[in-house]
Amino acid sequence: MVANEILFSVAKEYMPGGVNSPVRAFKSVETAPIVVKKGFGAYIEDVEGNRYVDFLMSWGPLILGHAHPRVIEDVEKAIKNGLSFGITNPYEIEIAKEVVSALSSADKVRFVNSGTEAVMSAIRLARGVTGRKYIVKFDGCYHGHYDSVLVNAGSGVATFAIPGTPGIPEEIANLTFVLPYNDNNALKELFEKRGEDIACVIVEPVAGNMGVVLPKKGFLKTLRKLTKKYGAILIFDEVITGFRLAYGGAQEYFGIWADLTILGKVIGGGMPVGAYAGGNTLMEKVAPEGRIYQAGTLSGNPVAMASGLATLRVLKKTNPYKELERRTLYLTEEISKLLTAKGISHTVNRIGSMFTVFFTEGEVKNYNDAKRSDLKLFAKFFKKLLKNGVLIPPSQFEAWFLSTAHDDNVLTEALERIEKGIKEL
Ligand code: KE4
């Protein structure tokens, strides 16, 4: 047995499936998981010393790459003063100012410890403010493991959702409607029927959790119009797109403003941080200013805030978005050429520094399209790339991420390894 296997078998003795989040078990790609010892720039190294070009990048937070010197320096400074006080600290004030100034739809922000926690809190706020209990999400979008959003589409379009996992009472699932992504008609039909009962709509403005799927022209605009017309709160889940698509996230990118924004990943720079942000009319309803309760021992933790603040400051100063887009376009075009040369049909959906290679023909514009992908072929592709020193997300329904550390040299090296992997398919 080699170190990865030995360590992972110990992990399985003490943690369910050996992991603290299911996707890390590499089940859907039928591959033995690796155990990572360190990350640096665009690379990670496993416990056996194998080095990989990393396109998973911890599922999105590391837009500056692993162990960025400025982030490490600021975190080290913060840590020396202690790890947590449970009382307001200067770091959370600074990063709150940074987030609010980046998001023109926000006057205030509340930090929590994960995207899930932010989603849960924002939906409670929407229900509390509107006095309504129904919510709407889209099939294939993922908003963390909160009961109300861990649900699957029911049978018909306007019927209630069903629990996405055992342990969620159907009474809870039945308060959620699940619609097809990018389907304006389904949206209009539901709002005409139940608009007055809907507290909020939560959407990934660019989907990342069915693989990358872009909003069709008019989809976000229709969402904005209908929610305004019926008094429902529009929640943009920007856990992935926030500070990644642009400094102002998808809202800046598309010029559509949500009522509440969910943030995570990049705003923690790799440390556990989530947040929800919105205008004063909504945020002043949150305790202790308002009556809608939400709390957390480690929310606004100084070390996590220092990590996120350093990340945002580097992004604001360097504005790497155009360059990230250029490099991602180059990489996806080269990967596509390699797959075409091998006679493998595929579709690449890309925006900014995030993309997905779907092993299916034709457009992928919703979850049903994405599910047409050849998952067996994806698993083989994953395995061949891993063997050749490239780590991509261990699921067809996730996004590859570039960071500012993925410079042209890294991409050249990555493409050589990807070419070898594809040749072995
Ligand atoms: P967390 O609770 O995992 O911090 O955030 C939940 C979440 C909310 N919204 C969106 C759009 C998200 O993508 C996520 C989490 N993303 C997944 C994978 N894309 C995290 C990976 C995992 O579950 O281990």
Coordinates of C-alpha atoms and ligand atoms in Angstrom, one line a residue:
M1 CA 0.0 0.0 0.0
V2 CA 1.3 3.5 -0.7
A3 CA 1.0 6.5 1.6
N4 CA -2.2 7.9 0.0
E5 CA -4.0 4.5 0.4
I6 CA -2.7 3.9 3.9
L7 CA -3.7 7.4 5.1
F8 CA -7.0 7.2 3.4
S9 CA -7.8 3.9 5.0
V10 CA -7.1 5.4 8.4
A11 CA -9.3 8.4 7.5
K12 CA -12.1 6.0 6.7
E13 CA -11.9 4.6 10.2
Y14 CA -12.6 7.9 11.8
M15 CA -14.6 10.0 9.4
P16 CA -17.7 8.9 7.3
G17 CA -16.2 7.8 3.9
G18 CA -12.9 9.1 5.1
V19 CA -13.9 12.7 4.2
N20 CA -15.5 15.8 5.6
S21 CA -17.3 16.5 2.4
P22 CA -18.6 13.7 0.1
V23 CA -17.1 14.8 -3.2
R24 CA -13.6 14.3 -1.8
A25 CA -14.1 10.5 -1.8
F26 CA -13.8 10.5 -5.6
K27 CA -16.7 8.1 -5.8
S28 CA -18.2 9.3 -9.0
V29 CA -14.8 9.0 -10.8
E30 CA -14.1 5.5 -9.4
T31 CA -10.6 6.5 -8.4
A32 CA -8.7 6.1 -5.1
P33 CA -8.6 9.5 -3.5
I34 CA -5.4 11.3 -2.8
V35 CA -4.3 12.9 0.5
V36 CA -2.8 16.4 -0.1
K37 CA 0.1 17.5 2.0
K38 CA 0.6 21.0 0.6
G39 CA -0.3 23.6 -2.1
F40 CA 1.8 26.3 -3.7
G41 CA 0.8 28.5 -6.5
A42 CA -1.0 26.5 -9.2
Y43 CA 0.2 23.2 -7.7
I44 CA -0.6 20.7 -5.0
E45 CA 1.5 17.8 -3.7
D46 CA 0.1 14.6 -2.2
V47 CA 1.6 12.7 0.7
E48 CA 3.7 10.7 -1.7
G49 CA 5.3 13.7 -3.2
N50 CA 3.3 13.5 -6.5
R51 CA 2.8 17.0 -7.9
Y52 CA -0.4 18.1 -9.7
V53 CA -1.4 21.1 -11.7
D54 CA -4.5 22.0 -9.7
F55 CA -7.7 23.1 -11.5
L56 CA -9.9 22.2 -8.5
M57 CA -8.4 25.0 -6.4
S58 CA -10.3 23.9 -3.3
W59 CA -13.6 24.3 -5.3
G60 CA -13.1 28.0 -6.0
P61 CA -11.7 30.0 -3.0
L62 CA -8.1 30.2 -4.3
I63 CA -8.4 32.7 -7.1
L64 CA -4.8 33.9 -6.1
G65 CA -3.5 30.3 -6.1
H66 CA -2.3 28.3 -3.1
A67 CA -0.4 30.0 -0.3
H68 CA -0.2 33.5 -1.9
P69 CA 2.6 35.3 -0.1
R70 CA 0.4 38.4 0.8
V71 CA -2.4 36.2 2.2
I72 CA 0.1 34.1 4.2
E73 CA 1.8 37.2 5.6
D74 CA -1.5 38.8 6.7
V75 CA -2.8 35.6 8.2
E76 CA 0.5 35.1 10.1
K77 CA 0.2 38.6 11.5
A78 CA -3.4 38.0 12.6
I79 CA -2.7 34.6 14.2
K80 CA 0.1 36.1 16.4
N81 CA -2.6 38.2 18.1
G82 CA -4.8 35.2 18.8
L83 CA -7.3 33.2 16.9
S84 CA -10.7 34.3 18.1
F85 CA -12.2 36.8 20.5
G86 CA -16.0 36.4 20.1
I87 CA -16.0 40.2 20.1
T88 CA -15.8 42.6 17.1
N89 CA -12.3 42.9 15.7
P90 CA -10.8 45.4 13.2
Y91 CA -10.4 42.8 10.4
E92 CA -14.2 42.2 10.1
I93 CA -14.8 45.9 9.9
E94 CA -12.2 46.3 7.1
I95 CA -13.5 43.4 5.0
A96 CA -17.2 44.4 5.6
K97 CA -16.3 47.8 4.1
E98 CA -14.5 46.1 1.2
V99 CA -17.5 43.8 0.4
V100 CA -20.1 46.6 0.6
S101 CA -18.0 48.9 -1.6
A102 CA -17.7 46.1 -4.2
L103 CA -21.4 45.2 -4.3
S104 CA -23.5 48.2 -5.3
S105 CA -26.6 46.2 -4.3
A106 CA -25.4 46.0 -0.7
D107 CA -25.4 48.5 2.2
K108 CA -24.6 45.9 4.9
V109 CA -23.1 42.4 5.1
R110 CA -23.2 39.7 7.8
F111 CA -20.3 37.2 7.9
V112 CA -20.9 33.5 8.8
N113 CA -18.8 30.4 8.4
S114 CA -19.9 28.8 5.2
G115 CA -21.9 29.3 2.1
T116 CA -24.6 27.0 3.4
E117 CA -25.0 29.1 6.6
A118 CA -25.3 32.2 4.5
V119 CA -28.0 30.6 2.3
M120 CA -29.9 29.4 5.3
S121 CA -29.7 32.9 6.9
A122 CA -30.7 34.8 3.8
I123 CA -33.7 32.5 3.2
R124 CA -34.8 33.0 6.8
L125 CA -34.5 36.8 6.3
A126 CA -36.5 36.6 3.1
R127 CA -39.3 34.6 4.8
G128 CA -39.2 36.8 7.9
V129 CA -39.4 40.1 5.9
T130 CA -42.1 38.9 3.5
G131 CA -44.1 36.8 5.9
R132 CA -44.3 34.2 3.1
K133 CA -43.0 30.6 3.3
Y134 CA -42.5 29.3 -0.2
I135 CA -39.1 29.6 -2.0
V136 CA -38.0 28.9 -5.6
K137 CA -34.7 27.3 -6.7
F138 CA -33.5 25.8 -10.0
D139 CA -32.8 22.2 -10.9
G140 CA -29.1 21.6 -10.9
C141 CA -28.2 24.6 -8.8
Y142 CA -26.6 23.8 -5.5
H143 CA -26.9 26.2 -2.5
G144 CA -25.3 24.1 0.3
H145 CA -26.8 21.4 2.4
Y146 CA -29.6 23.4 4.1
D147 CA -32.9 21.4 4.2
S148 CA -35.0 23.9 2.2
V149 CA -32.6 23.8 -0.8
L150 CA -31.4 20.2 -0.6
V151 CA -34.5 19.1 -2.6
N152 CA -35.1 17.7 -6.0
A153 CA -37.6 18.8 -8.6
G154 CA -41.1 17.3 -8.1
S155 CA -43.0 15.7 -11.0
G156 CA -44.7 18.6 -12.8
V157 CA -43.2 22.1 -13.1
A158 CA -45.3 23.9 -10.6
T159 CA -45.5 21.1 -8.1
F160 CA -43.6 21.0 -4.8
A161 CA -40.1 19.7 -4.4
I162 CA -39.2 16.3 -2.9
P163 CA -36.5 15.7 -0.3
G164 CA -33.1 15.5 -1.8
T165 CA -31.9 13.2 0.9
P166 CA -33.3 11.1 3.8
G167 CA -33.7 13.3 6.9
I168 CA -35.6 16.1 5.3
P169 CA -39.3 16.1 6.2
E170 CA -41.5 16.4 3.1
E171 CA -43.3 19.2 4.8
I172 CA -40.0 21.2 4.5
A173 CA -39.4 20.1 0.9
N174 CA -42.9 21.0 0.0
L175 CA -42.2 24.7 0.7
T176 CA -39.7 24.7 -2.2
F177 CA -40.5 24.9 -5.9
V178 CA -37.8 23.7 -8.3
L179 CA -37.8 25.0 -11.8
P180 CA -35.7 24.2 -14.9
Y181 CA -32.7 26.6 -15.1
N182 CA -33.0 29.1 -18.0
D183 CA -36.7 28.4 -18.5
N184 CA -38.5 31.8 -18.5
N185 CA -41.9 30.2 -19.3
A186 CA -41.8 27.9 -16.2
L187 CA -40.9 31.0 -14.2
K188 CA -43.7 33.1 -15.5
E189 CA -46.2 30.2 -15.1
L190 CA -45.2 29.6 -11.5
F191 CA -45.3 33.3 -10.6
E192 CA -48.7 33.8 -12.2
K193 CA -50.0 30.9 -10.1
R194 CA -48.2 31.4 -6.8
G195 CA -46.4 34.7 -7.0
E196 CA -48.0 36.2 -3.9
D197 CA -46.9 33.2 -1.8
I198 CA -43.2 33.3 -2.8
A199 CA -40.7 34.7 -0.3
C200 CA -37.7 34.5 -2.5
V201 CA -36.0 33.0 -5.5
I202 CA -32.5 31.8 -5.1
V203 CA -30.3 31.3 -8.1
E204 CA -26.7 30.8 -9.1
P205 CA -26.5 33.7 -11.7
V206 CA -24.0 31.5 -13.5
A207 CA -24.5 27.9 -12.5
G208 CA -21.4 26.1 -11.3
N209 CA -22.9 23.0 -9.7
M210 CA -24.3 21.2 -12.8
G211 CA -21.0 22.0 -14.4
V212 CA -20.8 25.6 -15.7
V213 CA -24.0 26.7 -17.3
L214 CA -24.5 30.3 -18.4
P215 CA -27.8 32.2 -17.9
K216 CA -29.5 32.5 -21.3
K217 CA -30.1 36.1 -22.5
G218 CA -33.0 37.5 -20.6
F219 CA -33.2 34.8 -17.9
L220 CA -31.8 36.9 -15.1
K221 CA -33.7 40.0 -16.3
T222 CA -37.0 38.1 -16.2
L223 CA -36.1 36.9 -12.8
R224 CA -35.5 40.4 -11.6
K225 CA -38.7 41.7 -13.2
L226 CA -41.0 38.9 -11.9
T227 CA -39.6 39.0 -8.3
K228 CA -40.0 42.8 -8.2
K229 CA -43.6 42.5 -9.6
Y230 CA -44.7 40.0 -7.0
G231 CA -42.7 41.3 -4.0
A232 CA -40.4 38.3 -3.8
I233 CA -36.8 38.7 -2.7
L234 CA -34.2 37.9 -5.4
I235 CA -31.2 36.1 -3.9
F236 CA -28.1 35.7 -6.1
D237 CA -26.0 32.8 -4.8
E238 CA -22.5 34.2 -5.7
V239 CA -20.5 31.8 -3.5
I240 CA -18.7 30.8 -6.7
T241 CA -19.1 33.9 -8.9
G242 CA -18.5 36.5 -6.2
F243 CA -15.2 38.3 -6.7
R244 CA -14.4 35.7 -9.4
L245 CA -16.4 36.9 -12.4
A246 CA -15.6 40.5 -11.6
Y247 CA -14.7 42.4 -8.5
G248 CA -18.5 43.0 -8.2
G249 CA -19.3 39.4 -9.1
A250 CA -22.0 38.4 -11.6
Q251 CA -24.1 41.4 -10.7
E252 CA -21.4 43.7 -12.0
Y253 CA -20.7 41.3 -14.9
F254 CA -24.4 41.2 -16.1
G255 CA -25.6 44.5 -14.7
I256 CA -28.5 42.9 -12.8
W257 CA -28.8 43.7 -9.1
A258 CA -30.1 41.2 -6.6
D259 CA -31.9 42.0 -3.3
L260 CA -29.6 39.7 -1.3
T261 CA -26.2 38.2 -2.3
I262 CA -24.7 35.1 -0.9
L263 CA -20.9 35.0 -0.8
G264 CA -18.3 32.5 0.2
K265 CA -15.1 30.8 -1.1
V266 CA -13.1 33.8 -2.5
I267 CA -14.1 36.1 0.4
G268 CA -12.3 33.7 2.8
G269 CA -9.3 33.2 0.6
G270 CA -9.3 29.5 1.6
M271 CA -10.4 30.1 5.2
P272 CA -14.0 29.2 6.4
V273 CA -16.1 32.2 5.5
G274 CA -19.6 32.8 4.1
A275 CA -21.6 36.0 4.0
Y276 CA -25.0 37.4 3.0
A277 CA -25.3 41.1 2.0
G278 CA -28.1 43.4 0.9
G279 CA -29.7 46.8 1.2
N280 CA -30.5 48.4 4.5
T281 CA -34.2 47.8 4.2
L282 CA -33.5 44.0 4.4
M283 CA -30.3 43.9 6.5
E284 CA -31.7 46.1 9.2
K285 CA -34.2 43.4 10.0
V286 CA -31.3 41.1 11.1
A287 CA -30.7 40.7 14.8
P288 CA -29.6 42.6 16.9
E289 CA -30.8 45.6 14.8
G290 CA -33.9 43.7 13.7
R291 CA -35.8 40.6 15.0
I292 CA -34.7 38.0 12.6
Y293 CA -32.2 35.9 14.5
Q294 CA -28.9 34.5 13.2
A295 CA -25.6 34.0 15.1
G296 CA -22.3 32.2 15.1
T297 CA -19.4 31.7 17.6
L298 CA -16.7 32.0 14.9
S299 CA -18.4 34.4 12.5
G300 CA -16.1 37.3 11.6
N301 CA -13.2 35.3 13.0
P302 CA -10.1 37.6 12.8
V303 CA -7.8 35.0 11.1
A304 CA -10.4 34.1 8.5
M305 CA -11.2 37.7 7.9
A306 CA -7.5 38.6 7.5
S307 CA -7.2 35.8 4.9
G308 CA -10.3 37.1 3.0
L309 CA -9.3 40.8 3.3
A310 CA -5.8 40.1 1.9
T311 CA -7.4 38.2 -1.0
L312 CA -9.8 41.0 -1.8
R313 CA -7.1 43.7 -1.5
V314 CA -4.8 41.9 -4.0
L315 CA -7.7 41.4 -6.4
K316 CA -8.7 45.1 -6.1
K317 CA -5.1 46.3 -6.7
T318 CA -4.2 43.9 -9.5
N319 CA -7.6 43.6 -11.2
P320 CA -6.6 40.2 -12.9
Y321 CA -10.0 39.5 -14.5
K322 CA -9.2 40.2 -18.1
E323 CA -6.0 38.2 -17.9
L324 CA -7.7 35.3 -16.1
E325 CA -10.3 35.3 -18.9
R326 CA -7.6 35.3 -21.6
R327 CA -5.7 32.4 -20.1
T328 CA -8.9 30.4 -19.5
L329 CA -10.0 31.0 -23.1
Y330 CA -6.6 29.8 -24.3
L331 CA -6.7 26.7 -22.1
T332 CA -10.2 25.6 -23.1
E333 CA -9.5 26.1 -26.8
E334 CA -6.4 23.9 -26.5
I335 CA -8.2 21.2 -24.5
S336 CA -11.0 21.3 -27.1
K337 CA -8.5 20.8 -30.0
L338 CA -7.0 17.8 -28.2
L339 CA -10.4 16.2 -27.6
T340 CA -11.5 16.8 -31.2
A341 CA -8.2 15.3 -32.5
K342 CA -9.0 12.2 -30.4
G343 CA -12.5 12.1 -31.9
I344 CA -14.2 12.7 -28.5
S345 CA -17.4 14.8 -28.7
H346 CA -17.6 17.4 -26.0
T347 CA -19.0 20.8 -25.1
V348 CA -17.1 23.5 -23.2
N349 CA -19.0 26.1 -21.2
R350 CA -16.8 28.9 -20.0
I351 CA -17.0 32.3 -18.4
G352 CA -14.2 34.3 -16.8
S353 CA -11.9 31.8 -15.0
M354 CA -14.3 29.0 -14.6
F355 CA -15.3 26.3 -17.1
T356 CA -16.6 22.7 -17.6
V357 CA -15.8 20.2 -20.3
F358 CA -19.0 18.2 -20.8
F359 CA -18.7 14.9 -22.5
T360 CA -21.8 15.3 -24.5
E361 CA -22.7 16.9 -27.9
G362 CA -24.7 20.0 -28.3
E363 CA -25.5 22.9 -26.0
V364 CA -25.6 22.5 -22.2
K365 CA -28.0 25.1 -21.0
N366 CA -29.7 23.2 -18.1
Y367 CA -29.4 20.2 -15.8
N368 CA -31.1 17.8 -18.2
D369 CA -28.6 18.7 -20.9
A370 CA -25.7 18.3 -18.5
K371 CA -27.0 14.9 -17.4
R372 CA -26.7 13.6 -20.9
S373 CA -22.9 13.6 -20.4
D374 CA -21.0 10.4 -20.6
L375 CA -20.1 9.9 -17.0
K376 CA -18.0 6.8 -17.6
L377 CA -15.9 8.7 -20.1
F378 CA -15.6 11.6 -17.7
A379 CA -14.3 9.2 -15.0
K380 CA -11.7 7.8 -17.4
F381 CA -10.7 11.3 -18.4
F382 CA -10.3 12.3 -14.7
K383 CA -8.2 9.2 -14.0
K384 CA -5.9 9.7 -16.9
L385 CA -5.3 13.4 -16.0
L386 CA -4.7 12.5 -12.4
K387 CA -2.2 9.9 -13.4
N388 CA -0.4 12.5 -15.5
G389 CA -0.3 15.1 -12.8
V390 CA -3.4 17.2 -13.4
L391 CA -6.2 17.5 -10.8
I392 CA -9.6 18.5 -12.1
P393 CA -12.9 18.4 -10.1
P394 CA -13.8 14.7 -9.4
S395 CA -17.2 15.2 -10.9
Q396 CA -18.7 16.0 -14.3
F397 CA -21.0 18.5 -12.6
E398 CA -18.4 20.9 -11.2
A399 CA -16.3 23.8 -12.5
W400 CA -12.6 23.9 -13.2
F401 CA -11.0 27.0 -11.8
L402 CA -8.0 29.0 -12.8
S403 CA -6.1 31.3 -10.5
T404 CA -3.6 34.1 -11.0
A405 CA -0.9 31.5 -10.4
H406 CA -1.9 29.6 -13.5
D407 CA 0.5 31.6 -15.8
D408 CA 1.4 30.7 -19.3
N409 CA 4.2 28.4 -18.2
V410 CA 1.9 26.5 -15.9
L411 CA -0.7 26.2 -18.7
T412 CA 1.9 24.9 -21.2
E413 CA 3.0 22.3 -18.6
A414 CA -0.7 21.4 -17.9
L415 CA -1.5 21.0 -21.6
E416 CA 1.4 18.7 -22.1
R417 CA 0.1 16.5 -19.3
I418 CA -3.5 16.8 -20.5
E419 CA -2.4 15.8 -24.0
K420 CA -0.7 12.7 -22.6
G421 CA -3.8 11.8 -20.6
I422 CA -6.1 12.2 -23.6
K423 CA -3.8 10.1 -25.8
E424 CA -4.1 7.3 -23.2
L425 CA -7.9 7.4 -23.3
Ligands
KE4_1 P1 -20.3 25.7 1.5 O1 -21.4 25.5 2.6 O2 -19.8 24.4 1.0 O3 -19.2 26.7 2.0 O4 -21.1 26.5 0.3 C1 -22.2 25.9 -0.2 C2 -22.4 26.4 -1.6 C3 -23.4 27.4 -1.8 N1 -23.6 27.9 -3.1 C4 -22.8 27.5 -4.1 C5 -23.1 28.1 -5.5 C6 -21.8 26.5 -4.0 O5 -21.1 26.1 -5.0 C7 -21.6 26.0 -2.7 C8 -20.6 24.9 -2.4 N2 -19.9 24.4 -3.6 C9 -19.5 23.0 -3.5 C10 -19.0 22.5 -4.9 N3 -19.2 23.4 -6.0 C11 -18.5 22.8 -2.4 C12 -17.8 21.5 -2.5 C13 -18.2 20.6 -1.4 O6 -19.4 20.5 -1.1 O7 -17.3 19.9 -0.8

